[in-house]
JSON list of C-alpha atoms and ligand atoms in Angstrom, two decimals:
[
{"chain": "A", "resi": 41, "resn": "UNK", "atom": "CA", "xyz": [-26.50, 20.86, -58.14]},
{"chain": "A", "resi": 42, "resn": "UNK", "atom": "CA", "xyz": [-28.55, 18.68, -60.47]},
{"chain": "A", "resi": 43, "resn": "UNK", "atom": "CA", "xyz": [-26.43, 16.07, -62.22]},
{"chain": "A", "resi": 44, "resn": "UNK", "atom": "CA", "xyz": [-23.20, 16.97, -60.42]},
{"chain": "A", "resi": 45, "resn": "UNK", "atom": "CA", "xyz": [-20.90, 14.40, -58.81]},
{"chain": "A", "resi": 46, "resn": "UNK", "atom": "CA", "xyz": [-18.38, 16.81, -57.28]},
{"chain": "A", "resi": 47, "resn": "UNK", "atom": "CA", "xyz": [-17.16, 16.31, -53.71]},
{"chain": "A", "resi": 48, "resn": "UNK", "atom": "CA", "xyz": [-19.61, 18.86, -52.29]},
{"chain": "A", "resi": 49, "resn": "UNK", "atom": "CA", "xyz": [-22.67, 17.52, -54.15]},
{"chain": "A", "resi": 50, "resn": "UNK", "atom": "CA", "xyz": [-21.83, 13.98, -52.99]},
{"chain": "A", "resi": 51, "resn": "UNK", "atom": "CA", "xyz": [-20.71, 15.01, -49.49]},
{"chain": "A", "resi": 52, "resn": "UNK", "atom": "CA", "xyz": [-21.95, 13.07, -46.45]},
{"chain": "A", "resi": 53, "resn": "UNK", "atom": "CA", "xyz": [-21.96, 16.31, -44.41]},
{"chain": "A", "resi": 54, "resn": "UNK", "atom": "CA", "xyz": [-25.65, 17.32, -44.02]},
{"chain": "A", "resi": 55, "resn": "UNK", "atom": "CA", "xyz": [-24.53, 20.98, -44.07]},
{"chain": "A", "resi": 56, "resn": "UNK", "atom": "CA", "xyz": [-23.54, 20.50, -47.72]},
{"chain": "A", "resi": 57, "resn": "UNK", "atom": "CA", "xyz": [-27.14, 19.66, -48.63]},
{"chain": "A", "resi": 58, "resn": "UNK", "atom": "CA", "xyz": [-28.61, 23.05, -49.36]},
{"chain": "A", "resi": 59, "resn": "UNK", "atom": "CA", "xyz": [-32.14, 24.07, -50.23]},
{"chain": "A", "resi": 60, "resn": "UNK", "atom": "CA", "xyz": [-32.86, 27.54, -51.59]},
{"chain": "A", "resi": 61, "resn": "UNK", "atom": "CA", "xyz": [-32.28, 30.62, -49.35]},
{"chain": "A", "resi": 62, "resn": "UNK", "atom": "CA", "xyz": [-34.93, 31.78, -46.92]},
{"chain": "A", "resi": 63, "resn": "UNK", "atom": "CA", "xyz": [-35.22, 32.77, -43.26]},
{"chain": "A", "resi": 64, "resn": "UNK", "atom": "CA", "xyz": [-38.00, 32.50, -40.68]},
{"chain": "A", "resi": 65, "resn": "UNK", "atom": "CA", "xyz": [-38.11, 35.06, -37.88]},
{"chain": "A", "resi": 66, "resn": "UNK", "atom": "CA", "xyz": [-40.16, 34.09, -34.85]},
{"chain": "A", "resi": 67, "resn": "UNK", "atom": "CA", "xyz": [-40.82, 37.02, -32.51]},
{"chain": "A", "resi": 68, "resn": "UNK", "atom": "CA", "xyz": [-42.71, 35.57, -29.54]},
{"chain": "A", "resi": 69, "resn": "UNK", "atom": "CA", "xyz": [-45.79, 37.56, -28.61]},
{"chain": "A", "resi": 70, "resn": "UNK", "atom": "CA", "xyz": [-45.66, 39.46, -31.90]},
{"chain": "A", "resi": 71, "resn": "UNK", "atom": "CA", "xyz": [-45.42, 37.62, -35.20]},
{"chain": "A", "resi": 72, "resn": "UNK", "atom": "CA", "xyz": [-43.66, 34.92, -37.18]},
{"chain": "A", "resi": 73, "resn": "UNK", "atom": "CA", "xyz": [-42.24, 36.32, -40.40]},
{"chain": "A", "resi": 74, "resn": "UNK", "atom": "CA", "xyz": [-41.03, 34.46, -43.47]},
{"chain": "A", "resi": 75, "resn": "UNK", "atom": "CA", "xyz": [-38.53, 36.05, -45.86]},
{"chain": "A", "resi": 76, "resn": "UNK", "atom": "CA", "xyz": [-39.06, 34.71, -49.40]},
{"chain": "A", "resi": 77, "resn": "UNK", "atom": "CA", "xyz": [-41.04, 31.69, -50.57]},
{"chain": "A", "resi": 78, "resn": "UNK", "atom": "CA", "xyz": [-38.51, 29.43, -52.26]},
{"chain": "A", "resi": 79, "resn": "UNK", "atom": "CA", "xyz": [-39.30, 26.48, -54.53]},
{"chain": "A", "resi": 80, "resn": "UNK", "atom": "CA", "xyz": [-38.27, 24.40, -51.48]},
{"chain": "A", "resi": 81, "resn": "UNK", "atom": "CA", "xyz": [-40.72, 26.13, -49.12]},
{"chain": "A", "resi": 82, "resn": "UNK", "atom": "CA", "xyz": [-42.89, 23.06, -48.59]},
{"chain": "A", "resi": 83, "resn": "UNK", "atom": "CA", "xyz": [-39.94, 20.87, -47.66]},
{"chain": "A", "resi": 84, "resn": "UNK", "atom": "CA", "xyz": [-38.44, 23.63, -45.51]},
{"chain": "A", "resi": 85, "resn": "UNK", "atom": "CA", "xyz": [-41.56, 24.25, -43.42]},
{"chain": "A", "resi": 86, "resn": "UNK", "atom": "CA", "xyz": [-42.17, 20.50, -43.04]},
{"chain": "A", "resi": 87, "resn": "UNK", "atom": "CA", "xyz": [-38.57, 19.82, -41.96]},
{"chain": "A", "resi": 88, "resn": "UNK", "atom": "CA", "xyz": [-38.45, 22.77, -39.56]},
{"chain": "A", "resi": 89, "resn": "UNK", "atom": "CA", "xyz": [-42.03, 22.17, -38.37]},
{"chain": "A", "resi": 90, "resn": "UNK", "atom": "CA", "xyz": [-43.06, 25.77, -39.02]},
{"chain": "A", "resi": 91, "resn": "UNK", "atom": "CA", "xyz": [-46.48, 26.13, -37.41]},
{"chain": "A", "resi": 92, "resn": "UNK", "atom": "CA", "xyz": [-47.56, 29.50, -38.78]},
{"chain": "A", "resi": 93, "resn": "UNK", "atom": "CA", "xyz": [-46.64, 32.40, -41.02]},
{"chain": "A", "resi": 94, "resn": "UNK", "atom": "CA", "xyz": [-48.08, 35.77, -40.02]},
{"chain": "A", "resi": 95, "resn": "UNK", "atom": "CA", "xyz": [-46.45, 37.75, -42.83]},
{"chain": "A", "resi": 96, "resn": "UNK", "atom": "CA", "xyz": [-44.16, 37.27, -45.81]},
{"chain": "A", "resi": 97, "resn": "UNK", "atom": "CA", "xyz": [-41.41, 39.64, -46.96]},
{"chain": "A", "resi": 98, "resn": "UNK", "atom": "CA", "xyz": [-39.86, 39.37, -50.40]},
{"chain": "A", "resi": 99, "resn": "UNK", "atom": "CA", "xyz": [-36.28, 40.36, -51.21]},
{"chain": "A", "resi": 100, "resn": "UNK", "atom": "CA", "xyz": [-36.85, 40.16, -54.99]},
{"chain": "A", "resi": 101, "resn": "UNK", "atom": "CA", "xyz": [-38.72, 38.12, -57.57]},
{"chain": "A", "resi": 102, "resn": "UNK", "atom": "CA", "xyz": [-36.11, 35.65, -58.85]},
{"chain": "A", "resi": 103, "resn": "UNK", "atom": "CA", "xyz": [-37.42, 32.11, -59.19]},
{"chain": "A", "resi": 104, "resn": "UNK", "atom": "CA", "xyz": [-35.27, 30.74, -56.35]},
{"chain": "A", "resi": 105, "resn": "UNK", "atom": "CA", "xyz": [-36.96, 33.20, -53.97]},
{"chain": "A", "resi": 106, "resn": "UNK", "atom": "CA", "xyz": [-40.63, 33.11, -54.99]},
{"chain": "A", "resi": 107, "resn": "UNK", "atom": "CA", "xyz": [-41.66, 29.86, -56.70]},
{"chain": "A", "resi": 108, "resn": "UNK", "atom": "CA", "xyz": [-42.96, 28.22, -53.53]},
{"chain": "A", "resi": 109, "resn": "UNK", "atom": "CA", "xyz": [-45.57, 30.92, -52.97]},
{"chain": "A", "resi": 110, "resn": "UNK", "atom": "CA", "xyz": [-48.46, 28.64, -53.90]},
{"chain": "A", "resi": 111, "resn": "UNK", "atom": "CA", "xyz": [-47.74, 26.43, -50.88]},
{"chain": "A", "resi": 112, "resn": "UNK", "atom": "CA", "xyz": [-48.73, 29.16, -48.42]},
{"chain": "A", "resi": 113, "resn": "UNK", "atom": "CA", "xyz": [-52.34, 28.09, -49.12]},
{"chain": "A", "resi": 114, "resn": "UNK", "atom": "CA", "xyz": [-51.92, 25.68, -46.24]},
{"chain": "A", "resi": 115, "resn": "UNK", "atom": "CA", "xyz": [-51.21, 28.60, -43.88]},
{"chain": "A", "resi": 116, "resn": "UNK", "atom": "CA", "xyz": [-54.25, 30.44, -45.26]},
{"chain": "A", "resi": 117, "resn": "UNK", "atom": "CA", "xyz": [-56.33, 27.42, -44.40]},
{"chain": "A", "resi": 118, "resn": "UNK", "atom": "CA", "xyz": [-54.89, 26.87, -40.90]},
{"chain": "A", "resi": 119, "resn": "UNK", "atom": "CA", "xyz": [-54.94, 30.58, -40.00]},
{"chain": "A", "resi": 120, "resn": "UNK", "atom": "CA", "xyz": [-58.31, 31.27, -41.61]},
{"chain": "A", "resi": 121, "resn": "UNK", "atom": "CA", "xyz": [-57.39, 34.31, -43.70]},
{"chain": "A", "resi": 122, "resn": "UNK", "atom": "CA", "xyz": [-55.09, 36.01, -46.19]},
{"chain": "A", "resi": 123, "resn": "UNK", "atom": "CA", "xyz": [-51.40, 36.51, -45.36]},
{"chain": "A", "resi": 124, "resn": "UNK", "atom": "CA", "xyz": [-50.01, 40.05, -45.43]},
{"chain": "A", "resi": 125, "resn": "UNK", "atom": "CA", "xyz": [-47.10, 40.14, -47.91]},
{"chain": "A", "resi": 126, "resn": "UNK", "atom": "CA", "xyz": [-44.54, 42.91, -48.33]},
{"chain": "A", "resi": 127, "resn": "UNK", "atom": "CA", "xyz": [-42.43, 43.62, -51.42]},
{"chain": "A", "resi": 128, "resn": "UNK", "atom": "CA", "xyz": [-41.21, 46.51, -53.54]},
{"chain": "A", "resi": 129, "resn": "UNK", "atom": "CA", "xyz": [-43.50, 47.67, -56.37]},
{"chain": "A", "resi": 130, "resn": "UNK", "atom": "CA", "xyz": [-41.12, 46.14, -58.95]},
{"chain": "A", "resi": 131, "resn": "UNK", "atom": "CA", "xyz": [-41.12, 42.78, -57.16]},
{"chain": "A", "resi": 132, "resn": "UNK", "atom": "CA", "xyz": [-44.93, 42.81, -57.00]},
{"chain": "A", "resi": 133, "resn": "UNK", "atom": "CA", "xyz": [-45.16, 43.49, -60.72]},
{"chain": "A", "resi": 134, "resn": "UNK", "atom": "CA", "xyz": [-43.21, 40.31, -61.40]},
{"chain": "A", "resi": 135, "resn": "UNK", "atom": "CA", "xyz": [-44.93, 38.15, -58.76]},
{"chain": "A", "resi": 136, "resn": "UNK", "atom": "CA", "xyz": [-48.35, 39.20, -60.07]},
{"chain": "A", "resi": 137, "resn": "UNK", "atom": "CA", "xyz": [-47.37, 37.92, -63.52]},
{"chain": "A", "resi": 138, "resn": "UNK", "atom": "CA", "xyz": [-45.88, 34.65, -62.28]},
{"chain": "A", "resi": 139, "resn": "UNK", "atom": "CA", "xyz": [-48.81, 33.90, -59.95]},
{"chain": "A", "resi": 140, "resn": "UNK", "atom": "CA", "xyz": [-51.52, 35.57, -62.06]},
{"chain": "A", "resi": 141, "resn": "UNK", "atom": "CA", "xyz": [-54.19, 33.17, -60.76]},
{"chain": "A", "resi": 142, "resn": "UNK", "atom": "CA", "xyz": [-53.76, 34.47, -57.22]},
{"chain": "A", "resi": 143, "resn": "UNK", "atom": "CA", "xyz": [-54.46, 38.04, -58.31]},
{"chain": "A", "resi": 144, "resn": "UNK", "atom": "CA", "xyz": [-56.90, 38.04, -61.26]},
{"chain": "A", "resi": 145, "resn": "UNK", "atom": "CA", "xyz": [-60.03, 37.69, -59.15]},
{"chain": "A", "resi": 146, "resn": "UNK", "atom": "CA", "xyz": [-61.30, 34.81, -61.34]},
{"chain": "A", "resi": 147, "resn": "UNK", "atom": "CA", "xyz": [-63.07, 32.18, -59.26]},
{"chain": "A", "resi": 148, "resn": "UNK", "atom": "CA", "xyz": [-61.50, 28.80, -59.85]},
{"chain": "A", "resi": 149, "resn": "UNK", "atom": "CA", "xyz": [-63.28, 25.51, -59.53]},
{"chain": "A", "resi": 150, "resn": "UNK", "atom": "CA", "xyz": [-62.21, 23.84, -56.30]},
{"chain": "A", "resi": 151, "resn": "UNK", "atom": "CA", "xyz": [-60.97, 27.11, -54.78]},
{"chain": "A", "resi": 152, "resn": "UNK", "atom": "CA", "xyz": [-57.32, 26.54, -53.93]},
{"chain": "A", "resi": 153, "resn": "UNK", "atom": "CA", "xyz": [-55.40, 29.73, -54.69]},
{"chain": "A", "resi": 154, "resn": "UNK", "atom": "CA", "xyz": [-53.07, 31.46, -52.22]},
{"chain": "A", "resi": 155, "resn": "UNK", "atom": "CA", "xyz": [-54.76, 34.39, -50.47]},
{"chain": "A", "resi": 156, "resn": "UNK", "atom": "CA", "xyz": [-52.34, 37.27, -50.17]},
{"chain": "A", "resi": 157, "resn": "UNK", "atom": "CA", "xyz": [-52.75, 40.79, -48.87]},
{"chain": "A", "resi": 158, "resn": "UNK", "atom": "CA", "xyz": [-50.22, 42.87, -50.80]},
{"chain": "A", "resi": 159, "resn": "UNK", "atom": "CA", "xyz": [-48.29, 45.79, -49.31]},
{"chain": "A", "resi": 160, "resn": "UNK", "atom": "CA", "xyz": [-45.71, 47.92, -51.14]},
{"chain": "A", "resi": 161, "resn": "UNK", "atom": "CA", "xyz": [-42.45, 48.52, -49.32]},
{"chain": "A", "resi": 162, "resn": "UNK", "atom": "CA", "xyz": [-41.27, 52.13, -49.60]},
{"chain": "A", "resi": 163, "resn": "UNK", "atom": "CA", "xyz": [-39.39, 52.55, -46.34]},
{"chain": "A", "resi": 164, "resn": "UNK", "atom": "CA", "xyz": [-39.24, 51.14, -42.80]},
{"chain": "A", "resi": 165, "resn": "UNK", "atom": "CA", "xyz": [-42.49, 49.65, -41.49]},
{"chain": "A", "resi": 166, "resn": "UNK", "atom": "CA", "xyz": [-43.82, 47.49, -38.66]},
{"chain": "A", "resi": 167, "resn": "UNK", "atom": "CA", "xyz": [-45.58, 44.13, -38.65]},
{"chain": "A", "resi": 168, "resn": "UNK", "atom": "CA", "xyz": [-47.43, 43.38, -35.40]},
{"chain": "A", "resi": 169, "resn": "UNK", "atom": "CA", "xyz": [-45.08, 45.80, -33.64]},
{"chain": "A", "resi": 170, "resn": "UNK", "atom": "CA", "xyz": [-41.91, 44.33, -35.17]},
{"chain": "A", "resi": 171, "resn": "UNK", "atom": "CA", "xyz": [-39.84, 47.02, -36.86]},
{"chain": "A", "resi": 172, "resn": "UNK", "atom": "CA", "xyz": [-38.54, 46.12, -40.32]},
{"chain": "A", "resi": 173, "resn": "UNK", "atom": "CA", "xyz": [-35.91, 48.23, -42.04]},
{"chain": "A", "resi": 174, "resn": "UNK", "atom": "CA", "xyz": [-35.56, 47.48, -45.75]},
{"chain": "A", "resi": 175, "resn": "UNK", "atom": "CA", "xyz": [-31.95, 47.73, -46.92]},
{"chain": "A", "resi": 176, "resn": "UNK", "atom": "CA", "xyz": [-31.63, 48.59, -50.65]},
{"chain": "A", "resi": 177, "resn": "UNK", "atom": "CA", "xyz": [-29.03, 46.37, -52.36]},
{"chain": "A", "resi": 178, "resn": "UNK", "atom": "CA", "xyz": [-27.80, 45.87, -55.89]},
{"chain": "A", "resi": 179, "resn": "UNK", "atom": "CA", "xyz": [-28.09, 42.36, -57.37]},
{"chain": "A", "resi": 180, "resn": "UNK", "atom": "CA", "xyz": [-26.14, 43.04, -60.56]},
{"chain": "A", "resi": 181, "resn": "UNK", "atom": "CA", "xyz": [-28.01, 46.06, -61.94]},
{"chain": "A", "resi": 182, "resn": "UNK", "atom": "CA", "xyz": [-31.27, 45.03, -60.24]},
{"chain": "A", "resi": 183, "resn": "UNK", "atom": "CA", "xyz": [-32.28, 46.93, -57.09]},
{"chain": "A", "resi": 184, "resn": "UNK", "atom": "CA", "xyz": [-33.45, 44.44, -54.46]},
{"chain": "A", "resi": 185, "resn": "UNK", "atom": "CA", "xyz": [-34.01, 44.51, -50.69]},
{"chain": "A", "resi": 186, "resn": "UNK", "atom": "CA", "xyz": [-32.23, 43.13, -47.69]},
{"chain": "A", "resi": 187, "resn": "UNK", "atom": "CA", "xyz": [-33.92, 43.42, -44.30]},
{"chain": "A", "resi": 188, "resn": "UNK", "atom": "CA", "xyz": [-32.81, 44.53, -40.88]},
{"chain": "A", "resi": 189, "resn": "UNK", "atom": "CA", "xyz": [-34.70, 43.48, -37.74]},
{"chain": "A", "resi": 190, "resn": "UNK", "atom": "CA", "xyz": [-33.05, 45.11, -34.72]},
{"chain": "A", "resi": 191, "resn": "UNK", "atom": "CA", "xyz": [-29.67, 43.44, -34.16]},
{"chain": "A", "resi": 192, "resn": "UNK", "atom": "CA", "xyz": [-29.85, 41.15, -37.20]},
{"chain": "A", "resi": 193, "resn": "UNK", "atom": "CA", "xyz": [-29.64, 41.87, -40.94]},
{"chain": "A", "resi": 194, "resn": "UNK", "atom": "CA", "xyz": [-30.29, 39.49, -43.83]},
{"chain": "A", "resi": 195, "resn": "UNK", "atom": "CA", "xyz": [-28.59, 40.60, -47.05]},
{"chain": "A", "resi": 196, "resn": "UNK", "atom": "CA", "xyz": [-28.97, 37.84, -49.61]},
{"chain": "A", "resi": 197, "resn": "UNK", "atom": "CA", "xyz": [-28.47, 38.15, -53.38]},
{"chain": "A", "resi": 198, "resn": "UNK", "atom": "CA", "xyz": [-26.24, 41.18, -53.62]},
{"chain": "A", "resi": 199, "resn": "UNK", "atom": "CA", "xyz": [-23.20, 42.20, -55.60]},
{"chain": "A", "resi": 200, "resn": "UNK", "atom": "CA", "xyz": [-23.01, 45.72, -54.18]},
{"chain": "A", "resi": 201, "resn": "UNK", "atom": "CA", "xyz": [-24.23, 47.68, -51.18]},
{"chain": "A", "resi": 202, "resn": "UNK", "atom": "CA", "xyz": [-25.22, 51.21, -52.27]},
{"chain": "A", "resi": 203, "resn": "UNK", "atom": "CA", "xyz": [-23.57, 54.06, -50.35]},
{"chain": "A", "resi": 204, "resn": "UNK", "atom": "CA", "xyz": [-26.83, 55.12, -48.65]},
{"chain": "A", "resi": 205, "resn": "UNK", "atom": "CA", "xyz": [-27.45, 51.61, -47.28]},
{"chain": "A", "resi": 206, "resn": "UNK", "atom": "CA", "xyz": [-24.35, 51.27, -45.10]},
{"chain": "A", "resi": 207, "resn": "UNK", "atom": "CA", "xyz": [-25.83, 53.46, -42.37]},
{"chain": "A", "resi": 208, "resn": "UNK", "atom": "CA", "xyz": [-28.92, 51.21, -42.30]},
{"chain": "A", "resi": 209, "resn": "UNK", "atom": "CA", "xyz": [-26.83, 48.24, -41.14]},
{"chain": "A", "resi": 210, "resn": "UNK", "atom": "CA", "xyz": [-24.69, 50.18, -38.66]},
{"chain": "A", "resi": 211, "resn": "UNK", "atom": "CA", "xyz": [-24.49, 48.44, -35.29]},
{"chain": "A", "resi": 212, "resn": "UNK", "atom": "CA", "xyz": [-25.84, 45.11, -36.57]},
{"chain": "A", "resi": 213, "resn": "UNK", "atom": "CA", "xyz": [-24.62, 42.27, -34.33]},
{"chain": "A", "resi": 214, "resn": "UNK", "atom": "CA", "xyz": [-25.59, 39.33, -36.50]},
{"chain": "A", "resi": 215, "resn": "UNK", "atom": "CA", "xyz": [-25.18, 39.62, -40.24]},
{"chain": "A", "resi": 216, "resn": "UNK", "atom": "CA", "xyz": [-26.23, 37.09, -42.88]},
{"chain": "A", "resi": 217, "resn": "UNK", "atom": "CA", "xyz": [-24.76, 37.96, -46.26]},
{"chain": "A", "resi": 218, "resn": "UNK", "atom": "CA", "xyz": [-24.51, 36.59, -49.80]},
{"chain": "A", "resi": 219, "resn": "UNK", "atom": "CA", "xyz": [-21.28, 34.82, -50.84]},
{"chain": "A", "resi": 220, "resn": "UNK", "atom": "CA", "xyz": [-21.78, 32.68, -53.94]},
{"chain": "A", "resi": 221, "resn": "UNK", "atom": "CA", "xyz": [-18.29, 31.37, -54.63]},
{"chain": "A", "resi": 222, "resn": "UNK", "atom": "CA", "xyz": [-14.64, 32.39, -54.98]},
{"chain": "A", "resi": 223, "resn": "UNK", "atom": "CA", "xyz": [-14.75, 33.36, -58.66]},
{"chain": "A", "resi": 224, "resn": "UNK", "atom": "CA", "xyz": [-16.22, 36.75, -59.64]},
{"chain": "A", "resi": 225, "resn": "UNK", "atom": "CA", "xyz": [-19.93, 36.72, -60.51]},
{"chain": "A", "resi": 226, "resn": "UNK", "atom": "CA", "xyz": [-22.13, 39.38, -62.13]},
{"chain": "A", "resi": 227, "resn": "UNK", "atom": "CA", "xyz": [-24.90, 39.38, -59.52]},
{"chain": "A", "resi": 228, "resn": "UNK", "atom": "CA", "xyz": [-23.50, 37.89, -56.29]},
{"chain": "A", "resi": 229, "resn": "UNK", "atom": "CA", "xyz": [-20.69, 38.73, -53.87]},
{"chain": "A", "resi": 230, "resn": "UNK", "atom": "CA", "xyz": [-17.69, 36.44, -53.89]},
{"chain": "A", "resi": 231, "resn": "UNK", "atom": "CA", "xyz": [-16.39, 35.26, -50.51]},
{"chain": "A", "resi": 232, "resn": "UNK", "atom": "CA", "xyz": [-13.71, 37.99, -50.62]},
{"chain": "A", "resi": 233, "resn": "UNK", "atom": "CA", "xyz": [-16.30, 40.68, -51.42]},
{"chain": "A", "resi": 234, "resn": "UNK", "atom": "CA", "xyz": [-18.57, 39.45, -48.62]},
{"chain": "A", "resi": 235, "resn": "UNK", "atom": "CA", "xyz": [-15.61, 39.55, -46.21]},
{"chain": "A", "resi": 236, "resn": "UNK", "atom": "CA", "xyz": [-14.90, 43.15, -47.24]},
{"chain": "A", "resi": 237, "resn": "UNK", "atom": "CA", "xyz": [-18.52, 44.09, -46.50]},
{"chain": "A", "resi": 238, "resn": "UNK", "atom": "CA", "xyz": [-18.38, 42.22, -43.17]},
{"chain": "A", "resi": 239, "resn": "UNK", "atom": "CA", "xyz": [-15.20, 44.09, -42.22]},
{"chain": "A", "resi": 240, "resn": "UNK", "atom": "CA", "xyz": [-16.93, 47.42, -42.88]},
{"chain": "A", "resi": 241, "resn": "UNK", "atom": "CA", "xyz": [-20.17, 46.53, -41.05]},
{"chain": "A", "resi": 242, "resn": "UNK", "atom": "CA", "xyz": [-18.21, 44.86, -38.22]},
{"chain": "A", "resi": 243, "resn": "UNK", "atom": "CA", "xyz": [-20.96, 42.65, -36.76]},
{"chain": "A", "resi": 244, "resn": "UNK", "atom": "CA", "xyz": [-20.21, 40.41, -33.79]},
{"chain": "A", "resi": 245, "resn": "UNK", "atom": "CA", "xyz": [-20.79, 37.37, -36.00]},
{"chain": "A", "resi": 246, "resn": "UNK", "atom": "CA", "xyz": [-21.45, 36.88, -39.70]},
{"chain": "A", "resi": 247, "resn": "UNK", "atom": "CA", "xyz": [-22.88, 34.01, -41.73]},
{"chain": "A", "resi": 248, "resn": "UNK", "atom": "CA", "xyz": [-22.43, 33.51, -45.45]},
{"chain": "A", "resi": 249, "resn": "UNK", "atom": "CA", "xyz": [-25.41, 32.32, -47.47]},
{"chain": "A", "resi": 250, "resn": "UNK", "atom": "CA", "xyz": [-26.46, 31.48, -51.07]},
{"chain": "A", "resi": 251, "resn": "UNK", "atom": "CA", "xyz": [-23.25, 29.47, -51.62]},
{"chain": "A", "resi": 252, "resn": "UNK", "atom": "CA", "xyz": [-22.74, 27.40, -54.77]},
{"chain": "A", "resi": 253, "resn": "UNK", "atom": "CA", "xyz": [-21.26, 23.91, -54.74]},
{"chain": "A", "resi": 254, "resn": "UNK", "atom": "CA", "xyz": [-17.83, 25.50, -55.19]},
{"chain": "A", "resi": 255, "resn": "UNK", "atom": "CA", "xyz": [-17.87, 26.08, -51.43]},
{"chain": "A", "resi": 256, "resn": "UNK", "atom": "CA", "xyz": [-17.85, 22.94, -49.30]},
{"chain": "A", "resi": 257, "resn": "UNK", "atom": "CA", "xyz": [-18.99, 23.59, -45.74]},
{"chain": "A", "resi": 258, "resn": "UNK", "atom": "CA", "xyz": [-16.11, 22.28, -43.64]},
{"chain": "A", "resi": 259, "resn": "UNK", "atom": "CA", "xyz": [-13.30, 23.25, -46.04]},
{"chain": "A", "resi": 260, "resn": "UNK", "atom": "CA", "xyz": [-14.62, 26.80, -46.49]},
{"chain": "A", "resi": 261, "resn": "UNK", "atom": "CA", "xyz": [-15.23, 27.34, -42.77]},
{"chain": "A", "resi": 262, "resn": "UNK", "atom": "CA", "xyz": [-11.66, 26.29, -42.06]},
{"chain": "A", "resi": 263, "resn": "UNK", "atom": "CA", "xyz": [-10.30, 29.23, -44.03]},
{"chain": "A", "resi": 264, "resn": "UNK", "atom": "CA", "xyz": [-12.75, 31.94, -42.90]},
{"chain": "A", "resi": 265, "resn": "UNK", "atom": "CA", "xyz": [-11.68, 34.54, -40.32]},
{"chain": "A", "resi": 266, "resn": "UNK", "atom": "CA", "xyz": [-12.89, 34.31, -36.70]},
{"chain": "A", "resi": 267, "resn": "UNK", "atom": "CA", "xyz": [-16.54, 35.29, -36.31]},
{"chain": "A", "resi": 268, "resn": "UNK", "atom": "CA", "xyz": [-17.46, 34.37, -39.89]},
{"chain": "A", "resi": 269, "resn": "UNK", "atom": "CA", "xyz": [-18.89, 31.02, -40.96]},
{"chain": "A", "resi": 270, "resn": "UNK", "atom": "CA", "xyz": [-21.13, 29.48, -43.58]},
{"chain": "A", "resi": 271, "resn": "UNK", "atom": "CA", "xyz": [-24.81, 29.31, -42.78]},
{"chain": "A", "resi": 272, "resn": "UNK", "atom": "CA", "xyz": [-26.54, 25.98, -43.32]},
{"chain": "A", "resi": 273, "resn": "UNK", "atom": "CA", "xyz": [-30.08, 24.68, -43.64]},
{"chain": "A", "resi": 274, "resn": "UNK", "atom": "CA", "xyz": [-31.81, 24.62, -40.27]},
{"chain": "A", "resi": 275, "resn": "UNK", "atom": "CA", "xyz": [-29.35, 26.99, -38.58]},
{"chain": "A", "resi": 276, "resn": "UNK", "atom": "CA", "xyz": [-31.07, 28.71, -35.64]},
{"chain": "A", "resi": 277, "resn": "UNK", "atom": "CA", "xyz": [-29.83, 32.09, -34.36]},
{"chain": "A", "resi": 278, "resn": "UNK", "atom": "CA", "xyz": [-31.00, 34.22, -31.46]},
{"chain": "A", "resi": 279, "resn": "UNK", "atom": "CA", "xyz": [-31.34, 37.93, -32.10]},
{"chain": "A", "resi": 280, "resn": "UNK", "atom": "CA", "xyz": [-32.76, 41.04, -30.51]},
{"chain": "A", "resi": 281, "resn": "UNK", "atom": "CA", "xyz": [-35.40, 42.66, -32.69]},
{"chain": "A", "resi": 282, "resn": "UNK", "atom": "CA", "xyz": [-37.05, 46.07, -32.27]},
{"chain": "A", "resi": 283, "resn": "UNK", "atom": "CA", "xyz": [-40.60, 45.33, -31.20]},
{"chain": "A", "resi": 284, "resn": "UNK", "atom": "CA", "xyz": [-43.23, 47.30, -29.33]},
{"chain": "B", "resi": 122, "resn": "LIG", "atom": "ZN1", "xyz": [-21.30, 19.81, -57.45]},
{"chain": "B", "resi": 123, "resn": "LIG", "atom": "ZN1", "xyz": [-31.59, 36.59, -57.19]},
{"chain": "B", "resi": 124, "resn": "LIG", "atom": "ZN1", "xyz": [-31.08, 33.89, -55.21]}
]
């Protein structure tokens, strides 16, 4: 956290150095998908040496999930075309305002605007044969989306899972879920609330994400139940996705 000298912000443990939340799903022979374009996108794709992005999925339009969108220009250039992007209609409305110059059709001197092919999410869909199941979540009062890809589900930024969404994550083996801190928050699960959701979904393993500096990596892991741990930047997981 900017300006903070607490033990987590000054920790020597690299897992305590957290950029904004995002995942990259590489499905060999199909597509490489990016979920959200954080303000740290450039640093993330450089550090992880991400070679391509075939499609982008957005969970919601908060700044910490979209403000790196401009940097996908480099992928446009390398891949020679627009990138298909998927979001709910409400998320698009906001992204179109924030990145007006990518959508207004005005030619800009020098060129450089991100080229995006927009798709509205209104149910399960496939990208290059990879099945994507959107999972409606509540982020405070704001409806947002988590995503399920076969055996793995990514549920960031949620404070409640609506009744009709539980069946969408049934049988998930690897779950990544929001847990901001210990103290109650209006728009994010606490660790206890995330653990309740994990108990109900019963994945084989669960990873907490979107933590604040209240949660140090090693100390928090030490008190989590078996099969649950904090995610960290650069964490790589294997998963089975539905692809045809
Ligand atoms: Zn701190
Ligand atoms: Zn958010
Ligand atoms: Zn967020």
